[in-house]
Coordinates of C-alpha atoms in Angstrom, one line a residue:
X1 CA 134.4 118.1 76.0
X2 CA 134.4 114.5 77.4
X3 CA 133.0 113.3 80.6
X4 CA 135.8 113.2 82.9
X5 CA 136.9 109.8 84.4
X6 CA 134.0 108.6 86.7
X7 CA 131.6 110.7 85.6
X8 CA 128.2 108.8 84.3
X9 CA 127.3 110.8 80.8
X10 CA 124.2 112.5 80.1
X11 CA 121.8 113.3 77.6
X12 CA 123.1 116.6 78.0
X13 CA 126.8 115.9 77.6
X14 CA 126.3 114.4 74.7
X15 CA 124.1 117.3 73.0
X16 CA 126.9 119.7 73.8
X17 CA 129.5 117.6 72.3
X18 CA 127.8 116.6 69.7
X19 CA 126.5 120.4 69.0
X20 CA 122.7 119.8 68.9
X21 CA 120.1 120.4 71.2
X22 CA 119.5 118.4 73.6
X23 CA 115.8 117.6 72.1
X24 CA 117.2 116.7 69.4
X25 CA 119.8 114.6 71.0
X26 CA 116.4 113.0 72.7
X27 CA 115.2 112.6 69.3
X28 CA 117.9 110.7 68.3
X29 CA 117.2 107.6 70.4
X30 CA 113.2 107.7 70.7
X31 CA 112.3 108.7 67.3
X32 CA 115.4 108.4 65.2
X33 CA 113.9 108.6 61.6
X34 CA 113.1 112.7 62.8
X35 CA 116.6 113.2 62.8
X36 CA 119.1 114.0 59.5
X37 CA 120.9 110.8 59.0
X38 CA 124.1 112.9 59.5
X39 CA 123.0 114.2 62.6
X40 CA 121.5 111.4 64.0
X41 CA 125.3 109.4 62.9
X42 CA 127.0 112.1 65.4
X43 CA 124.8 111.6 67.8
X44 CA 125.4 108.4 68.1
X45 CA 129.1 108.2 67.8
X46 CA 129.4 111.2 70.5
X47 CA 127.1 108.9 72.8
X48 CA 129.8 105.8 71.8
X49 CA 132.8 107.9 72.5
X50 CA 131.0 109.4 76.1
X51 CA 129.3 105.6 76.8
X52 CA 125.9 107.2 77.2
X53 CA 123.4 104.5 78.1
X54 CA 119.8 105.6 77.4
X55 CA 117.9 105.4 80.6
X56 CA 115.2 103.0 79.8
X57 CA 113.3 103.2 83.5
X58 CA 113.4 107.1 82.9
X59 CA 112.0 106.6 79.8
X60 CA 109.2 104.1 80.9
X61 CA 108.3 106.4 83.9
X62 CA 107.2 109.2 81.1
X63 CA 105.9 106.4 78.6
X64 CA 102.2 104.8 79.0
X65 CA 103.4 101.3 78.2
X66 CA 107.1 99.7 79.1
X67 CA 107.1 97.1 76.8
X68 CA 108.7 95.0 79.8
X69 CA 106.9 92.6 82.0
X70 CA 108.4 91.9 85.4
X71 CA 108.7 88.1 86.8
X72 CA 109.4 87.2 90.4
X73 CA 109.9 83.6 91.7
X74 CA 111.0 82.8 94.9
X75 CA 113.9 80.5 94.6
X76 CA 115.6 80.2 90.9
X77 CA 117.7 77.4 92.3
X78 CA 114.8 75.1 92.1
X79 CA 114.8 73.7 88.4
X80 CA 111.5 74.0 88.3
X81 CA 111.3 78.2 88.9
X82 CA 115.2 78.5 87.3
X83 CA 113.5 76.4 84.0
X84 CA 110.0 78.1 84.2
X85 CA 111.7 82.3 84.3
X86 CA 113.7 81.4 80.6
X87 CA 111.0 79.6 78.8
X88 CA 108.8 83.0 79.9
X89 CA 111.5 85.3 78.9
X90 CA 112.3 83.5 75.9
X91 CA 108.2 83.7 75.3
X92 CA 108.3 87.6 75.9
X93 CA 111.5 88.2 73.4
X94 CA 109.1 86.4 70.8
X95 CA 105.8 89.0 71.5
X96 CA 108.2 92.0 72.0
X97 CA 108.7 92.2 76.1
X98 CA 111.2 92.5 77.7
X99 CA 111.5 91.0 81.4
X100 CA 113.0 92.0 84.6
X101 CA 113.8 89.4 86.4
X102 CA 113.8 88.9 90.3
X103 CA 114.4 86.0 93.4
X104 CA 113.1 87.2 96.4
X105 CA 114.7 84.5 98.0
X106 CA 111.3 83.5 99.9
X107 CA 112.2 86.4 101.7
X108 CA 108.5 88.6 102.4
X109 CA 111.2 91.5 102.9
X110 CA 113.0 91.2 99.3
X111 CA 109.4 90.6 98.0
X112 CA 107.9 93.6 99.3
X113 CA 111.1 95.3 97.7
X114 CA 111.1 93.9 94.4
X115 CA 107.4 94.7 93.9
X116 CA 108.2 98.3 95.0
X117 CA 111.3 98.5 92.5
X118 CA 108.9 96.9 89.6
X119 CA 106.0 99.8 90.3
X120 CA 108.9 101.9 89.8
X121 CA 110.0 100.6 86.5
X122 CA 106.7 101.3 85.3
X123 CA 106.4 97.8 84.0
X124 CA 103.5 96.9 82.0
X125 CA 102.8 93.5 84.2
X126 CA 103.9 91.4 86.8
X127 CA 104.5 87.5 86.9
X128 CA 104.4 86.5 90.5
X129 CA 105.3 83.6 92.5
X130 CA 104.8 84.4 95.7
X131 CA 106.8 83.3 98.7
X132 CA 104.2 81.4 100.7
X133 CA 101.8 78.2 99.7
X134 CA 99.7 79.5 103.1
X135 CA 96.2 79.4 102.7
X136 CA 96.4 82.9 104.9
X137 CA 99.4 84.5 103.0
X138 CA 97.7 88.2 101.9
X139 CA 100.7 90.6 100.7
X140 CA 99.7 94.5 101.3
X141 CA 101.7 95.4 98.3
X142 CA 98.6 93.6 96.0
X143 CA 96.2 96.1 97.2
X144 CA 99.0 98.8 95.5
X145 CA 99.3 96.6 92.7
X146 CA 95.1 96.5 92.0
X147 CA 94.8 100.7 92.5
X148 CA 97.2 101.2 89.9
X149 CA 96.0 98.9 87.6
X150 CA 99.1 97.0 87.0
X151 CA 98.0 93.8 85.8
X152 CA 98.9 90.4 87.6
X153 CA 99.3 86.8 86.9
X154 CA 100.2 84.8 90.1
X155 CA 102.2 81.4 89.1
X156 CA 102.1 78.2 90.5
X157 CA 101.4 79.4 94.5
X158 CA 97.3 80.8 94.5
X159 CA 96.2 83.7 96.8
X160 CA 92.7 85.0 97.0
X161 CA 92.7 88.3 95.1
X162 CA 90.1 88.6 92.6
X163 CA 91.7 91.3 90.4
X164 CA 94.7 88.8 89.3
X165 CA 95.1 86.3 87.1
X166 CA 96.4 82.8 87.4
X167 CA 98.2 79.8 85.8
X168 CA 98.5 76.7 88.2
X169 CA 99.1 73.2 88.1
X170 CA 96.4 70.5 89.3
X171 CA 97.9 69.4 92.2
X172 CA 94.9 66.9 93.1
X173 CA 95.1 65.5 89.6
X174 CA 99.0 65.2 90.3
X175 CA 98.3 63.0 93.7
X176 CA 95.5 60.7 92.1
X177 CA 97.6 60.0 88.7
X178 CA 100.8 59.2 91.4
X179 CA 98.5 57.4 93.3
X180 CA 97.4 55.5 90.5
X181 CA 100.7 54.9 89.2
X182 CA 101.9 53.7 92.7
X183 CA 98.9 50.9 92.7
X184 CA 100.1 49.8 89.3
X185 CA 103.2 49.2 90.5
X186 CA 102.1 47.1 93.6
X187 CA 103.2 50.0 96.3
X188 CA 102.1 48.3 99.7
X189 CA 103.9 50.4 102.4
X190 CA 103.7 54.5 101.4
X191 CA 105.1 57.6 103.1
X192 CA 104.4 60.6 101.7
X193 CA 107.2 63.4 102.6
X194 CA 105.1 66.4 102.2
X195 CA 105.1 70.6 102.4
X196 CA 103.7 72.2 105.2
X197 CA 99.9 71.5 106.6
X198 CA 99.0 74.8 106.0
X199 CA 100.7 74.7 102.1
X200 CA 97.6 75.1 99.4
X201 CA 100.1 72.9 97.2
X202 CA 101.1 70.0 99.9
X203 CA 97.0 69.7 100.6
X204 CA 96.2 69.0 97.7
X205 CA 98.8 66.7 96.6
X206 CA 98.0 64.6 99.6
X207 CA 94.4 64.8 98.7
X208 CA 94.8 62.8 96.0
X209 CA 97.3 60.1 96.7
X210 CA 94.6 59.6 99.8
X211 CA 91.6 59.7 97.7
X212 CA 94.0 57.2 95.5
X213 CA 95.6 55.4 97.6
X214 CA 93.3 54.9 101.4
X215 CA 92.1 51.3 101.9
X216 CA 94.1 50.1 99.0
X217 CA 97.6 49.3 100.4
X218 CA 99.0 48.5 103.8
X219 CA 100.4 51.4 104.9
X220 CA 99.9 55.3 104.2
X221 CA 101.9 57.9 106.2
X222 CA 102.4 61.7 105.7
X223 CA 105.6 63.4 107.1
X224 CA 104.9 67.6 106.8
X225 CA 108.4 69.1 106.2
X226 CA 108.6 72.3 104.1
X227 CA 109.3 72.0 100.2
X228 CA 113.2 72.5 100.9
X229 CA 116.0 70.0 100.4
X230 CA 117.4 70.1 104.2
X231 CA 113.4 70.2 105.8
X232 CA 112.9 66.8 104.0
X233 CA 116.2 64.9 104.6
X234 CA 115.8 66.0 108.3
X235 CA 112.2 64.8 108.6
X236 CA 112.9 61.9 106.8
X237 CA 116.1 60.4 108.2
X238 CA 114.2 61.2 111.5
X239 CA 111.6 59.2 110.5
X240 CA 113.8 56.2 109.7
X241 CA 115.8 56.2 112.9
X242 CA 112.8 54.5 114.0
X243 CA 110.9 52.8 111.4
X244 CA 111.8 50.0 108.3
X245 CA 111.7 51.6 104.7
X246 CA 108.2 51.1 103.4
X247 CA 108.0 49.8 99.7
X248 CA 108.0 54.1 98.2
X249 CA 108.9 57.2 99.9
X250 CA 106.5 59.7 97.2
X251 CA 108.6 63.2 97.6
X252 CA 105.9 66.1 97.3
X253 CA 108.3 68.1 95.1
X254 CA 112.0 68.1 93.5
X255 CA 113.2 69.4 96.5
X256 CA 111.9 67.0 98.8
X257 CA 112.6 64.5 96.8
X258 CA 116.2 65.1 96.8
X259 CA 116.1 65.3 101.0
X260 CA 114.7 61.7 100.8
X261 CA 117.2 60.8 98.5
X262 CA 119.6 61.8 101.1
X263 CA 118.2 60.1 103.9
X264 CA 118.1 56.8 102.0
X265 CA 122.0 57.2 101.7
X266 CA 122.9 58.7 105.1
X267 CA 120.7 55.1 106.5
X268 CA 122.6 52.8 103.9
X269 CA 119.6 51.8 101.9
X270 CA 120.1 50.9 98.1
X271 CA 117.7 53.2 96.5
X272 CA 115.0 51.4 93.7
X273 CA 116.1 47.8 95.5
X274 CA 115.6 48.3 99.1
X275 CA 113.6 51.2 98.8
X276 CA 111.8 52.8 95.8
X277 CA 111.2 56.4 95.4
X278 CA 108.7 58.6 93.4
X279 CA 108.6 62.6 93.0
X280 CA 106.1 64.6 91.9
X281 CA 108.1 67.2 90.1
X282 CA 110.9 66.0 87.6
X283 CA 114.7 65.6 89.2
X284 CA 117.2 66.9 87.2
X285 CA 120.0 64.8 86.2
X286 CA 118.5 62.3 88.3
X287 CA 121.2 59.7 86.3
X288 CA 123.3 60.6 88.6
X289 CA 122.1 58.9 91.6
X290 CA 122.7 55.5 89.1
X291 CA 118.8 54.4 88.8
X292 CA 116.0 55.9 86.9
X293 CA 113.8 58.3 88.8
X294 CA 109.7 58.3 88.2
X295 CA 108.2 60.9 88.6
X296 CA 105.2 63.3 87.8
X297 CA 106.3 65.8 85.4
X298 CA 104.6 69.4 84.6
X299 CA 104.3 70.9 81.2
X300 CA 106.8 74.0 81.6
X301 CA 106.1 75.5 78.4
X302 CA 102.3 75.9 78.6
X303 CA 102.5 77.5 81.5
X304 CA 105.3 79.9 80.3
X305 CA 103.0 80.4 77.2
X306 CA 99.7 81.1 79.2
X307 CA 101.2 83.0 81.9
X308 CA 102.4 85.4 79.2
X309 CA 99.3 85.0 77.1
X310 CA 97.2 86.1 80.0
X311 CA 99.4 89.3 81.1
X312 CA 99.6 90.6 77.5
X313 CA 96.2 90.1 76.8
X314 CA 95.5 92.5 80.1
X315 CA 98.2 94.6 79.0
X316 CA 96.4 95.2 75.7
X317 CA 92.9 95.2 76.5
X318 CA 92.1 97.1 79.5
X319 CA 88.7 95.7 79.4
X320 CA 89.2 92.0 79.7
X321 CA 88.9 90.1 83.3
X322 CA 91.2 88.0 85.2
X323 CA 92.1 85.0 83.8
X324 CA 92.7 81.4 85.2
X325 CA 94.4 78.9 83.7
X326 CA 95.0 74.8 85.2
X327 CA 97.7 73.1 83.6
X328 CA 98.0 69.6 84.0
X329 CA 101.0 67.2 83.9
X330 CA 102.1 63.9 83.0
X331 CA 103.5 60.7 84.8
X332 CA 107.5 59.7 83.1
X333 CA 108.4 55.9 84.4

């Protein structure tokens, strides 16, 4: 007898029309060289005809290991987060994962959520970028996450939490090499358009352009925005309104980059003539804009490789410690 119209099929509906048991009908998809070739055929074609779907989180839930590894990011718009989720996935597929893949939106809400739904899955490990750079930022759901053992490897954005992993980029190497690169190119007047004060990342970075940079050109200046598009044009073109462009605006990320690039246009300055611009984090299509853009790229693949290096290694050996790894990036003029 069919599933009538609307009705999701079951395990059980397709045992019956497929006249086996409904262990055996189990059978068929968990351990399918148990079951007659024959059978096992029927089986399937009854599950065809019915479009029976095994239910994978079911199964995990009675399973001690998923196979799947969650990643969460907090905005796959950015290139840097949309570019970083495929290379891991595409690692995963090659070790025999398989992700889930969420944007909380740097939303704590949707976070909080997401983790929730991932403890659910029974996923094997999480890959988190958490919503905050705060120094201060402490989710509860991490205390969850280390009482059930679910390994962690926290991506780009640090928290202190001993029991998780970590792959991160140098952001202090990232100022002093920019800062370096500025001085080589005869930067006299610098502003900085930074992340928030509070932001682990935007410290640092401005750490090292100063530790670079102080009592070797003119002029240095920080403007604290947030590392959003609209924070940085709005901090910026306020900051112009009152103020002739200095020699390089340095963008603390794609993102703010892209704000100063707006700016620049809304107050009629000819980028790379009247103004030059740098960004620590790489533009994409930056060709567009009709100059070449230098900036301070990271190594995306390493830390899609590590990241899943370190979570599968926990996975597989419940004895091994918390990982960190620092990447560091290069400088493309």
């Amino acid at each position: 007898m069919a599933a009538g119209r609307g009705r999701k099929a079951t395990l059980a509906s397709v045992a019956a029309q497929a006249n086996v048991s409904k262990i055996t009908a189990s059978r068929a998809f968990s351990q399918p060289e148990k079951v007659h070739p024959e059978t096992l055929q029927r089986i399937r074609d009854t599950a065809e005809q019915l479009g029976y779907v095994v239910n994978a989180a079911a199964r995990n839930l009675r399973a001690k290991a998923s196979k799947t590894i969650g990643i969460v990011n907090p905005d796959m718009a950015n290139p840097f987060f949309g570019g970083l989720t495929r290379l891991m996935t595409l690692e995963a597929q090659k070790m025999g994962y398989d992700t889930l893949v969420f944007d909380s939106y740097e939303s704590q809400e949707a976070e909080d959520r997401i983790i929730d739904k991932l403890i659910g899955y029974n996923v094997d490990a999480i890959i988190l970028s958490v919503i905050s750079n705060d120094v201060n930022y402490h989710p509860a759901y991490m205390k969850r996450l280390e009482i059930l053992n679910i390994p962690v490897v926290l991506v780009d954005r640090e928290l202190q939490a001993s029991h998780c992993s970590g792959v991160y980029i140098d952001n202090l190497d990232c100022g002093l090499q920019t800062g370096r690169w500025l001085l080589e190119h005869q930067a006299k007047r610098v502003v900085v358009v930074s992340g928030p004060e509070n932001s682990n990342v935007a410290r640092e970075r401005v750490t090292g352009l100063q530790a670079a940079l102080l009592g070797k050109v003119e002029s240095f200046e920080v403007l604290h925005a947030d590392f959003f598009m609209d924070a940085a044009w709005r901090e910026t073109s306020r900051w112009l309104s009152s103020h002739a462009a200095p020699d390089y605006f340095v963008g603390c990320n794609n993102q703010i980059s892209l704000g100063i690039v707006k700016a620049c246009i809304e107050h009629k300055l000819r980028l790379m003539e009247q103004v030059n611009l740098f960004s620590i984090d790489e533009v994409s299509h930056a060709e567009i804009y009709g100059f070449h853009f230098p900036c301070f790229t990271h190594d995306l693949q390493e830390i899609a490789w590590q990241a899943l290096n370190l979570a599968i290694r926990r996975v597989s050996d419940s004895d091994s410690k918390p990982g960190k790894v620092i990447v560091r990036g290069t400088i493309a003029s």
